[in-house]
Amino acid sequence: MLRLRIIISCLVVGLTLNAASGRSNWVIDPKKTRISFAVDATGWPKTKGVFHDFEGNISVDFEKPKQSRVMFKVRTGSVDVGSDLLASLIRSSAFFNSEQHSEAVFVSTGIEKTSAKTVHITGNMTLLGVTHSESFDVFVDAGLADKGRLGYKATGSFERSKYGMVTGIPVIADVVDLEITTEQYEQAN
Amino acid sequence: MNKQTETLPDQWDAPARFLHWVSAIWVLGLMGLGLAMVNLVKASGLKFDLYQLHKSYGFLFGLVLIVRLTWKFIFHRRKISNRGFLHQAAIINHNLMLLLLLTLIASGYVVTCFSIIPIPIHVFGWNVPSLLSPDMLMEQGAISVHHMIAFALLALVLVHIGAALFHHFILKDKTLIRMLK
Ligand code: HEM
Ligand code: HEM
């Protein structure tokens, strides 16, 4: 009986502590997540692609949104552009060099609320082993809150040359547009 | 039966007929593929696949063309009696088409070599080596050359097909038949 009391009180303390910090952890639902990119080229339609293999989570602090954190990890070898031949070119050392650098990672360093439904995320992106600061505009889909889910859409762009990916420039554009739409569910601690 | 046809010297031999029809289908295919992939297809992935297909089959056709030219000009030199202006024109057209095919394949290869994006021509798992170093301006130039030769060839081929049909349906002679059997 005493044991149970202790357990319960621990739980209560734990929960209140959690509520006090306002922090909760969310994991992305891969089925409701799409990580896509688009690149322009001269005399060629925009090449649009998605990644099939990724993971990510966010740790949200509802009271101090600035202290929320976002992490995304993408396996570059899982790129899909609607052509196996083109995908293998993109995986090759001319672009992603997926054999040596299998992952691209984004870890947030700062989050700023820009309006009721939008935030601006800055973070470190690592591609081809090179890390630079990039930022994304994020639109938060509040409609999902009822379902206990967090939904948002992040858009941004970066210059691939900064990461040493220079093949085809300027015929293939330096700037790569990114768009991530995702839904996340709360992780049970 | 038309007298003139009977006095025509010889039949095309079987290899010449075979090579003619194989390359006719091949060339019309590459032509359609080339026009479609450049002008019609808007999806990057499919367009890319078609470009690679065009390059592979274009290069492979080079081998067919070498066999054909070897047969025509080395092993099977037909003696042609001069049968007038139109016949001369037909022969000139034949030789011009063969010449344009050679330069078309060469220019296609040159386009690939000058490209600053390293995408080799694939033939049966073999990557055709590039003999030139990447150069954007030269690539543009080579594309224009390939484009112009392709359209010139298309014009000659249309005249050629028109003439063959004219022989068959209007003149009702054996010109088309003797290329068939
Ligand atoms: C008999 C052989 C060939 C024919 C009939 C042919 C025909 C064509 C045609 C009609 C086009 C479209 C031109 C336009 O609309 O601008 C084209 C484009 C092209 N061909 Fe060929 N081609 C042949 C061989 C080759 C070969 C051997 C290669 C390379 C190995 C090649 C590479 C290309 C490329 C890269 C383009 C695209 C140029 C662009 O980006 O606009 N072709 N070809
Ligand atoms: C489906 C369309 C075609 C038809 C109906 C056709 C018909 C013919 C005929 C009837 C001849 C024999 C002419 C004669 O006896 O004087 C011939 C010869 C010839 N054709 Fe075609 N042709 C076609 C497509 C092509 C194409 C696309 C090319 C180019 C690649 C071509 C290249 C030649 C050449 C070079 C000859 C001379 C014979 C030789 O060198 O083997 N033809 N064609």
GROMACS .gro file of C-alpha atoms and ligand atoms in nm:
model
  456
    1MET     CA    1   0.000   0.000   0.000
    2LEU     CA    2   0.275   0.236   0.090
    3ARG     CA    3   0.460   0.139  -0.222
    4LEU     CA    4   0.161   0.227  -0.435
    5ARG     CA    5   0.128   0.563  -0.266
    6ILE     CA    6   0.487   0.640  -0.337
    7ILE     CA    7   0.448   0.544  -0.699
    8ILE     CA    8   0.138   0.755  -0.737
    9SER     CA    9   0.291   1.056  -0.574
   10CYS     CA   10   0.597   1.021  -0.791
   11LEU     CA   11   0.377   1.014  -1.096
   12VAL     CA   12   0.187   1.321  -0.987
   13VAL     CA   13   0.506   1.507  -0.916
   14GLY     CA   14   0.640   1.397  -1.249
   15LEU     CA   15   0.332   1.512  -1.434
   16THR     CA   16   0.321   1.846  -1.266
   17LEU     CA   17   0.687   1.894  -1.333
   18ASN     CA   18   0.626   1.816  -1.695
   19ALA     CA   19   0.334   2.054  -1.710
   20ALA     CA   20   0.540   2.318  -1.540
   21SER     CA   21   0.813   2.297  -1.800
   22GLY     CA   22   0.542   2.266  -2.067
   23ARG     CA   23   0.765   2.032  -2.260
   24SER     CA   24   0.634   1.742  -2.467
   25ASN     CA   25   0.796   1.518  -2.725
   26TRP     CA   26   0.649   1.447  -3.065
   27VAL     CA   27   0.748   1.193  -3.326
   28ILE     CA   28   0.676   1.228  -3.696
   29ASP     CA   29   0.419   1.005  -3.853
   30PRO     CA   30   0.595   0.881  -4.165
   31LYS     CA   31   0.267   0.812  -4.343
   32LYS     CA   32   0.161   1.173  -4.305
   33THR     CA   33   0.499   1.323  -4.378
   34ARG     CA   34   0.644   1.433  -4.706
   35ILE     CA   35   0.994   1.568  -4.744
   36SER     CA   36   1.027   1.709  -5.091
   37PHE     CA   37   1.263   1.926  -5.291
   38ALA     CA   38   1.261   2.102  -5.626
   39VAL     CA   39   1.550   2.216  -5.843
   40ASP     CA   40   1.536   2.426  -6.157
   41ALA     CA   41   1.752   2.373  -6.463
   42THR     CA   42   1.796   2.556  -6.792
   43GLY     CA   43   1.603   2.394  -7.075
   44TRP     CA   44   1.467   2.134  -6.842
   45PRO     CA   45   1.150   2.112  -6.631
   46LYS     CA   46   1.180   2.150  -6.256
   47THR     CA   47   1.305   1.827  -6.100
   48LYS     CA   48   1.090   1.742  -5.801
   49GLY     CA   49   1.170   1.464  -5.564
   50VAL     CA   50   1.089   1.314  -5.227
   51PHE     CA   51   1.275   1.108  -4.969
   52HIS     CA   52   1.122   0.786  -4.844
   53ASP     CA   53   1.349   0.716  -4.553
   54PHE     CA   54   1.368   0.973  -4.275
   55GLU     CA   55   1.304   1.026  -3.910
   56GLY     CA   56   1.249   1.323  -3.689
   57ASN     CA   57   1.107   1.453  -3.369
   58ILE     CA   58   1.029   1.775  -3.200
   59SER     CA   59   1.032   1.869  -2.844
   60VAL     CA   60   0.778   2.143  -2.790
   61ASP     CA   61   0.779   2.378  -2.503
   62PHE     CA   62   0.440   2.542  -2.517
   63GLU     CA   63   0.526   2.798  -2.253
   64LYS     CA   64   0.863   2.893  -2.389
   65PRO     CA   65   0.829   2.818  -2.759
   66LYS     CA   66   1.179   2.947  -2.812
   67GLN     CA   67   1.312   2.645  -2.632
   68SER     CA   68   1.137   2.397  -2.857
   69ARG     CA   69   1.368   2.181  -3.062
   70VAL     CA   70   1.334   2.015  -3.400
   71MET     CA   71   1.544   1.739  -3.550
   72PHE     CA   72   1.512   1.585  -3.895
   73LYS     CA   73   1.727   1.315  -4.044
   74VAL     CA   74   1.698   1.206  -4.407
   75ARG     CA   75   1.862   0.907  -4.572
   76THR     CA   76   1.974   1.062  -4.902
   77GLY     CA   77   1.987   0.722  -5.072
   78SER     CA   78   1.607   0.704  -5.048
   79VAL     CA   79   1.562   0.986  -5.297
   80ASP     CA   80   1.282   0.937  -5.549
   81VAL     CA   81   1.248   1.154  -5.859
   82GLY     CA   82   1.027   0.933  -6.072
   83SER     CA   83   1.321   0.773  -6.253
   84ASP     CA   84   1.560   0.509  -6.123
   85LEU     CA   85   1.830   0.627  -6.359
   86LEU     CA   86   1.803   0.988  -6.247
   87ALA     CA   87   1.787   0.881  -5.882
   88SER     CA   88   2.108   0.684  -5.917
   89LEU     CA   89   2.275   0.987  -6.072
   90ILE     CA   90   2.159   1.196  -5.776
   91ARG     CA   91   2.287   0.934  -5.531
   92SER     CA   92   2.624   0.921  -5.705
   93SER     CA   93   2.930   1.117  -5.605
   94ALA     CA   94   2.822   1.390  -5.850
   95PHE     CA   95   2.549   1.495  -5.605
   96PHE     CA   96   2.459   1.330  -5.273
   97ASN     CA   97   2.747   1.084  -5.260
   98SER     CA   98   2.512   0.867  -5.057
   99GLU     CA   99   2.764   0.591  -5.017
  100GLN     CA  100   2.993   0.810  -4.807
  101HIS     CA  101   2.742   1.054  -4.665
  102SER     CA  102   2.426   0.859  -4.616
  103GLU     CA  103   2.242   1.121  -4.413
  104ALA     CA  104   2.139   1.482  -4.428
  105VAL     CA  105   2.047   1.625  -4.089
  106PHE     CA  106   1.875   1.936  -3.963
  107VAL     CA  107   1.888   2.033  -3.597
  108SER     CA  108   1.719   2.354  -3.489
  109THR     CA  109   1.906   2.617  -3.295
  110GLY     CA  110   1.637   2.879  -3.264
  111ILE     CA  111   1.264   2.918  -3.302
  112GLU     CA  112   1.083   3.245  -3.333
  113LYS     CA  113   0.711   3.303  -3.344
  114THR     CA  114   0.626   3.526  -3.639
  115SER     CA  115   0.246   3.525  -3.615
  116ALA     CA  116  -0.036   3.327  -3.455
  117LYS     CA  117   0.018   3.039  -3.693
  118THR     CA  118   0.372   3.082  -3.817
  119VAL     CA  119   0.716   3.037  -3.678
  120HIS     CA  120   1.062   3.083  -3.817
  121ILE     CA  121   1.306   2.803  -3.746
  122THR     CA  122   1.681   2.839  -3.772
  123GLY     CA  123   1.910   2.546  -3.744
  124ASN     CA  124   2.217   2.359  -3.855
  125MET     CA  125   2.189   2.157  -4.170
  126THR     CA  126   2.450   1.896  -4.245
  127LEU     CA  127   2.489   1.773  -4.599
  128LEU     CA  128   2.790   1.592  -4.746
  129GLY     CA  129   2.948   1.625  -4.403
  130VAL     CA  130   2.935   2.006  -4.420
  131THR     CA  131   2.727   2.206  -4.173
  132HIS     CA  132   2.570   2.546  -4.230
  133SER     CA  133   2.294   2.748  -4.074
  134GLU     CA  134   1.966   2.745  -4.267
  135SER     CA  135   1.620   2.867  -4.184
  136PHE     CA  136   1.265   2.768  -4.265
  137ASP     CA  137   0.927   2.933  -4.248
  138VAL     CA  138   0.682   2.709  -4.074
  139PHE     CA  139   0.308   2.721  -4.094
  140VAL     CA  140   0.143   2.542  -3.802
  141ASP     CA  141  -0.175   2.355  -3.885
  142ALA     CA  142  -0.375   2.426  -3.569
  143GLY     CA  143  -0.673   2.227  -3.691
  144LEU     CA  144  -0.502   1.906  -3.595
  145ALA     CA  145  -0.469   1.995  -3.227
  146ASP     CA  146  -0.805   1.835  -3.150
  147LYS     CA  147  -0.687   1.503  -3.277
  148GLY     CA  148  -0.388   1.524  -3.046
  149ARG     CA  149  -0.164   1.582  -3.340
  150LEU     CA  150   0.072   1.851  -3.446
  151GLY     CA  151   0.081   1.941  -3.813
  152TYR     CA  152   0.297   2.184  -3.994
  153LYS     CA  153   0.444   2.277  -4.324
  154ALA     CA  154   0.796   2.408  -4.352
  155THR     CA  155   0.940   2.575  -4.658
  156GLY     CA  156   1.282   2.709  -4.733
  157SER     CA  157   1.569   2.694  -4.971
  158PHE     CA  158   1.943   2.663  -4.960
  159GLU     CA  159   2.244   2.686  -5.188
  160ARG     CA  160   2.387   2.342  -5.251
  161SER     CA  161   2.725   2.485  -5.353
  162LYS     CA  162   2.788   2.581  -4.989
  163TYR     CA  163   2.796   2.210  -4.911
  164GLY     CA  164   3.033   2.135  -5.194
  165MET     CA  165   2.762   2.002  -5.427
  166VAL     CA  166   2.856   2.194  -5.739
  167THR     CA  167   2.784   1.953  -6.025
  168GLY     CA  168   2.591   2.109  -6.310
  169ILE     CA  169   2.592   2.468  -6.183
  170PRO     CA  170   2.470   2.689  -6.352
  171VAL     CA  171   2.281   2.462  -6.593
  172ILE     CA  172   2.126   2.299  -6.289
  173ALA     CA  173   2.038   2.568  -6.036
  174ASP     CA  174   2.241   2.618  -5.722
  175VAL     CA  175   1.930   2.692  -5.518
  176VAL     CA  176   1.729   2.395  -5.396
  177ASP     CA  177   1.376   2.450  -5.263
  178LEU     CA  178   1.261   2.236  -4.974
  179GLU     CA  179   0.912   2.167  -4.855
  180ILE     CA  180   0.824   1.950  -4.561
  181THR     CA  181   0.469   1.872  -4.463
  182THR     CA  182   0.434   1.660  -4.157
  183GLU     CA  183   0.209   1.537  -3.883
  184GLN     CA  184   0.342   1.434  -3.548
  185TYR     CA  185   0.198   1.246  -3.258
  186GLU     CA  186   0.295   1.281  -2.896
  187GLN     CA  187   0.547   1.033  -2.769
  188ALA     CA  188   0.437   0.841  -2.461
  189ASN     CA  189   0.707   0.883  -2.198
  190MET     CA  190   0.436  -0.457 -11.666
  191ASN     CA  191   0.630  -0.140 -11.698
  192LYS     CA  192   0.919  -0.179 -11.936
  193GLN     CA  193   1.156   0.037 -11.745
  194THR     CA  194   1.126  -0.173 -11.430
  195GLU     CA  195   1.226  -0.483 -11.620
  196THR     CA  196   1.539  -0.319 -11.744
  197LEU     CA  197   1.644  -0.208 -11.395
  198PRO     CA  198   1.973  -0.386 -11.332
  199ASP     CA  199   1.943  -0.573 -11.009
  200GLN     CA  200   1.752  -0.646 -10.695
  201TRP     CA  201   1.871  -0.520 -10.364
  202ASP     CA  202   2.026  -0.825 -10.203
  203ALA     CA  203   1.889  -0.965  -9.879
  204PRO     CA  204   2.140  -0.797  -9.643
  205ALA     CA  205   2.078  -0.460  -9.809
  206ARG     CA  206   1.701  -0.499  -9.771
  207PHE     CA  207   1.730  -0.623  -9.417
  208LEU     CA  208   1.963  -0.339  -9.318
  209HIS     CA  209   1.739  -0.087  -9.494
  210TRP     CA  210   1.427  -0.179  -9.302
  211VAL     CA  211   1.600  -0.227  -8.969
  212SER     CA  212   1.753   0.117  -8.997
  213ALA     CA  213   1.434   0.274  -9.134
  214ILE     CA  214   1.242   0.164  -8.823
  215TRP     CA  215   1.534   0.255  -8.599
  216VAL     CA  216   1.578   0.602  -8.744
  217LEU     CA  217   1.207   0.684  -8.742
  218GLY     CA  218   1.197   0.564  -8.381
  219LEU     CA  219   1.492   0.779  -8.277
  220MET     CA  220   1.344   1.073  -8.461
  221GLY     CA  221   1.008   1.039  -8.287
  222LEU     CA  222   1.177   0.979  -7.953
  223GLY     CA  223   1.407   1.279  -7.998
  224LEU     CA  224   1.122   1.514  -8.091
  225ALA     CA  225   0.896   1.387  -7.815
  226MET     CA  226   1.153   1.392  -7.535
  227VAL     CA  227   1.272   1.743  -7.618
  228ASN     CA  228   0.942   1.908  -7.702
  229LEU     CA  229   0.658   1.717  -7.540
  230VAL     CA  230   0.762   1.545  -7.219
  231LYS     CA  231   0.743   1.776  -6.919
  232ALA     CA  232   0.806   1.537  -6.628
  233SER     CA  233   1.172   1.551  -6.531
  234GLY     CA  234   1.209   1.180  -6.446
  235LEU     CA  235   1.046   1.046  -6.761
  236LYS     CA  236   1.228   1.304  -6.973
  237PHE     CA  237   1.558   1.191  -6.823
  238ASP     CA  238   1.481   0.825  -6.896
  239LEU     CA  239   1.388   0.905  -7.256
  240TYR     CA  240   1.709   1.105  -7.306
  241GLN     CA  241   1.914   0.809  -7.187
  242LEU     CA  242   1.716   0.575  -7.412
  243HIS     CA  243   1.773   0.808  -7.707
  244LYS     CA  244   2.146   0.823  -7.637
  245SER     CA  245   2.183   0.447  -7.597
  246TYR     CA  246   1.981   0.355  -7.905
  247GLY     CA  247   2.136   0.641  -8.101
  248PHE     CA  248   2.484   0.516  -8.023
  249LEU     CA  249   2.387   0.155  -8.091
  250PHE     CA  250   2.246   0.261  -8.424
  251GLY     CA  251   2.593   0.386  -8.508
  252LEU     CA  252   2.708   0.024  -8.512
  253VAL     CA  253   2.421  -0.076  -8.741
  254LEU     CA  254   2.508   0.213  -8.970
  255ILE     CA  255   2.873   0.106  -8.988
  256VAL     CA  256   2.766  -0.244  -9.090
  257ARG     CA  257   2.527  -0.098  -9.345
  258LEU     CA  258   2.784   0.137  -9.497
  259THR     CA  259   3.044  -0.139  -9.505
  260TRP     CA  260   2.802  -0.363  -9.688
  261LYS     CA  261   2.686  -0.099  -9.930
  262PHE     CA  262   3.016   0.057 -10.025
  263ILE     CA  263   3.266  -0.224  -9.981
  264PHE     CA  264   3.102  -0.560 -10.032
  265HIS     CA  265   2.813  -0.470 -10.249
  266ARG     CA  266   2.900  -0.198 -10.493
  267ARG     CA  267   2.608  -0.187 -10.732
  268LYS     CA  268   2.682  -0.069 -11.080
  269ILE     CA  269   2.422   0.189 -11.156
  270SER     CA  270   2.342   0.281 -11.510
  271ASN     CA  271   2.234   0.637 -11.537
  272ARG     CA  272   1.861   0.645 -11.581
  273GLY     CA  273   1.802   1.013 -11.582
  274PHE     CA  274   1.768   1.306 -11.354
  275LEU     CA  275   1.519   1.169 -11.100
  276HIS     CA  276   1.718   0.853 -11.054
  277GLN     CA  277   2.029   1.060 -10.993
  278ALA     CA  278   1.833   1.264 -10.743
  279ALA     CA  279   1.722   0.948 -10.565
  280ILE     CA  280   2.080   0.825 -10.537
  281ILE     CA  281   2.196   1.162 -10.413
  282ASN     CA  282   1.918   1.158 -10.157
  283HIS     CA  283   2.015   0.807 -10.041
  284ASN     CA  284   2.378   0.906  -9.996
  285LEU     CA  285   2.287   1.233  -9.829
  286MET     CA  286   2.065   1.052  -9.580
  287LEU     CA  287   2.350   0.817  -9.496
  288LEU     CA  288   2.589   1.109  -9.457
  289LEU     CA  289   2.346   1.299  -9.233
  290LEU     CA  290   2.296   0.989  -9.021
  291LEU     CA  291   2.671   0.966  -8.963
  292THR     CA  292   2.700   1.333  -8.868
  293LEU     CA  293   2.385   1.311  -8.655
  294ILE     CA  294   2.527   1.029  -8.448
  295ALA     CA  295   2.862   1.204  -8.424
  296SER     CA  296   2.700   1.530  -8.312
  297GLY     CA  297   2.482   1.345  -8.060
  298TYR     CA  298   2.793   1.187  -7.913
  299VAL     CA  299   2.963   1.528  -7.904
  300VAL     CA  300   2.664   1.680  -7.718
  301THR     CA  301   2.700   1.413  -7.451
  302CYS     CA  302   3.076   1.466  -7.419
  303PHE     CA  303   3.048   1.844  -7.378
  304SER     CA  304   2.775   1.821  -7.115
  305ILE     CA  305   2.882   1.955  -6.775
  306ILE     CA  306   2.662   1.694  -6.609
  307PRO     CA  307   2.840   1.359  -6.614
  308ILE     CA  308   2.585   1.124  -6.768
  309PRO     CA  309   2.760   0.869  -6.985
  310ILE     CA  310   2.595   0.689  -7.276
  311HIS     CA  311   2.498   0.343  -7.157
  312VAL     CA  312   2.521   0.052  -7.399
  313PHE     CA  313   2.463  -0.296  -7.260
  314GLY     CA  314   2.604  -0.202  -6.921
  315TRP     CA  315   2.903  -0.034  -7.077
  316ASN     CA  316   2.966   0.338  -7.033
  317VAL     CA  317   3.083   0.494  -7.357
  318PRO     CA  318   3.392   0.697  -7.266
  319SER     CA  319   3.388   1.071  -7.328
  320LEU     CA  320   3.669   1.203  -7.545
  321LEU     CA  321   3.607   1.574  -7.484
  322SER     CA  322   3.608   1.786  -7.173
  323PRO     CA  323   3.289   1.956  -7.052
  324ASP     CA  324   3.212   2.295  -7.207
  325MET     CA  325   2.875   2.467  -7.181
  326LEU     CA  326   2.905   2.681  -7.493
  327MET     CA  327   3.029   2.395  -7.704
  328GLU     CA  328   2.745   2.181  -7.574
  329GLN     CA  329   2.491   2.442  -7.685
  330GLY     CA  330   2.661   2.458  -8.025
  331ALA     CA  331   2.656   2.081  -8.061
  332ILE     CA  332   2.287   2.070  -7.965
  333SER     CA  333   2.209   2.323  -8.240
  334VAL     CA  334   2.404   2.119  -8.491
  335HIS     CA  335   2.228   1.798  -8.384
  336HIS     CA  336   1.893   1.976  -8.405
  337MET     CA  337   1.957   2.115  -8.754
  338ILE     CA  338   2.090   1.789  -8.892
  339ALA     CA  339   1.791   1.604  -8.743
  340PHE     CA  340   1.547   1.836  -8.921
  341ALA     CA  341   1.740   1.824  -9.248
  342LEU     CA  342   1.737   1.445  -9.230
  343LEU     CA  343   1.366   1.448  -9.151
  344ALA     CA  344   1.303   1.651  -9.467
  345LEU     CA  345   1.506   1.411  -9.683
  346VAL     CA  346   1.337   1.108  -9.528
  347LEU     CA  347   0.993   1.254  -9.600
  348VAL     CA  348   1.091   1.318  -9.963
  349HIS     CA  349   1.229   0.964  -9.977
  350ILE     CA  350   0.915   0.804  -9.836
  351GLY     CA  351   0.700   1.022 -10.058
  352ALA     CA  352   0.899   0.913 -10.362
  353ALA     CA  353   0.868   0.545 -10.266
  354LEU     CA  354   0.492   0.582 -10.232
  355PHE     CA  355   0.476   0.780 -10.554
  356HIS     CA  356   0.652   0.496 -10.736
  357HIS     CA  357   0.421   0.239 -10.586
  358PHE     CA  358   0.082   0.404 -10.613
  359ILE     CA  359   0.116   0.650 -10.901
  360LEU     CA  360   0.383   0.510 -11.127
  361LYS     CA  361   0.282   0.159 -11.019
  362ASP     CA  362   0.635   0.027 -11.076
  363LYS     CA  363   0.840  -0.217 -10.869
  364THR     CA  364   1.066   0.027 -10.687
  365LEU     CA  365   0.906  -0.034 -10.349
  366ILE     CA  366   0.850  -0.405 -10.411
  367ARG     CA  367   1.214  -0.470 -10.486
  368MET     CA  368   1.314  -0.319 -10.157
  369LEU     CA  369   1.067  -0.555  -9.991
  370LYS     CA  370   1.149  -0.887 -10.156
  371HEM     C1  371   2.010   0.844  -8.610
  371HEM     C2  372   2.032   0.884  -8.493
  371HEM     C3  373   1.962   1.000  -8.427
  371HEM     C4  374   1.849   1.067  -8.458
  371HEM     C5  375   1.755   1.043  -8.574
  371HEM     C6  376   1.829   1.169  -8.359
  371HEM     C7  377   1.726   1.259  -8.358
  371HEM     C8  378   1.708   1.356  -8.264
  371HEM     C9  379   1.602   1.454  -8.264
  371HEM    C10  380   1.493   1.465  -8.369
  371HEM    C11  381   1.617   1.533  -8.156
  371HEM    C12  382   1.528   1.648  -8.114
  371HEM    C13  383   1.583   1.777  -8.169
  371HEM    C14  384   1.503   1.897  -8.121
  371HEM     O1  385   1.381   1.893  -8.123
  371HEM     O2  386   1.568   1.995  -8.081
  371HEM    C15  387   1.734   1.486  -8.085
  371HEM    C16  388   1.784   1.540  -7.967
  371HEM    C17  389   1.891   1.488  -7.899
  371HEM     N1  390   1.972   1.384  -7.937
  371HEM    FE1  391   1.953   1.275  -8.102
  371HEM     N2  392   1.932   1.164  -8.268
  371HEM    C18  393   2.015   1.060  -8.306
  371HEM    C19  394   2.129   1.018  -8.244
  371HEM    C20  395   2.173   1.064  -8.124
  371HEM    C21  396   2.287   1.015  -8.053
  371HEM    C22  397   2.380   0.903  -8.100
  371HEM    C23  398   2.296   1.086  -7.936
  371HEM    C24  399   2.396   1.077  -7.826
  371HEM    C25  400   2.465   0.975  -7.800
  371HEM    C26  401   2.190   1.182  -7.936
  371HEM    C27  402   2.168   1.273  -7.837
  371HEM    C28  403   2.067   1.366  -7.838
  371HEM    C29  404   2.046   1.462  -7.734
  371HEM    C30  405   2.128   1.476  -7.606
  371HEM    C31  406   1.937   1.539  -7.773
  371HEM    C32  407   1.876   1.654  -7.693
  371HEM    C33  408   1.929   1.784  -7.732
  371HEM    C34  409   1.860   1.890  -7.648
  371HEM     O3  410   1.882   1.891  -7.527
  371HEM     O4  411   1.783   1.970  -7.705
  371HEM     N3  412   2.116   1.166  -8.052
  371HEM     N4  413   1.788   1.379  -8.153
  372HEM     C1  414   0.907   0.363  -9.417
  372HEM     C2  415   0.965   0.443  -9.494
  372HEM     C3  416   1.057   0.405  -9.609
  372HEM     C4  417   1.026   0.353  -9.729
  372HEM     C5  418   0.886   0.314  -9.779
  372HEM     C6  419   1.149   0.336  -9.803
  372HEM     C7  420   1.160   0.285  -9.932
  372HEM     C8  421   1.276   0.265 -10.000
  372HEM     C9  422   1.287   0.207 -10.130
  372HEM    C10  423   1.171   0.158 -10.211
  372HEM    C11  424   1.418   0.205 -10.164
  372HEM    C12  425   1.478   0.153 -10.294
  372HEM    C13  426   1.500   0.264 -10.390
  372HEM    C14  427   1.554   0.215 -10.520
  372HEM     O1  428   1.545   0.094 -10.546
  372HEM     O2  429   1.605   0.296 -10.597
  372HEM    C15  430   1.491   0.263 -10.057
  372HEM    C16  431   1.627   0.278 -10.054
  372HEM    C17  432   1.694   0.344  -9.955
  372HEM     N1  433   1.639   0.396  -9.840
  372HEM    FE1  434   1.447   0.388  -9.784
  372HEM     N2  435   1.254   0.381  -9.727
  372HEM    C18  436   1.200   0.423  -9.607
  372HEM    C19  437   1.268   0.478  -9.502
  372HEM    C20  438   1.403   0.507  -9.507
  372HEM    C21  439   1.472   0.577  -9.401
  372HEM    C22  440   1.410   0.627  -9.269
  372HEM    C23  441   1.599   0.590  -9.442
  372HEM    C24  442   1.711   0.655  -9.367
  372HEM    C25  443   1.763   0.599  -9.268
  372HEM    C26  444   1.613   0.526  -9.571
  372HEM    C27  445   1.729   0.516  -9.646
  372HEM    C28  446   1.740   0.454  -9.767
  372HEM    C29  447   1.863   0.439  -9.838
  372HEM    C30  448   2.000   0.492  -9.790
  372HEM    C31  449   1.834   0.368  -9.954
  372HEM    C32  450   1.934   0.326 -10.062
  372HEM    C33  451   1.950   0.177 -10.049
  372HEM    C34  452   2.059   0.136  -9.959
  372HEM     O3  453   2.159   0.207  -9.946
  372HEM     O4  454   2.044   0.032  -9.893
  372HEM     N3  455   1.490   0.476  -9.609
  372HEM     N4  456   1.403   0.301  -9.957
   0.00000   0.00000   0.00000
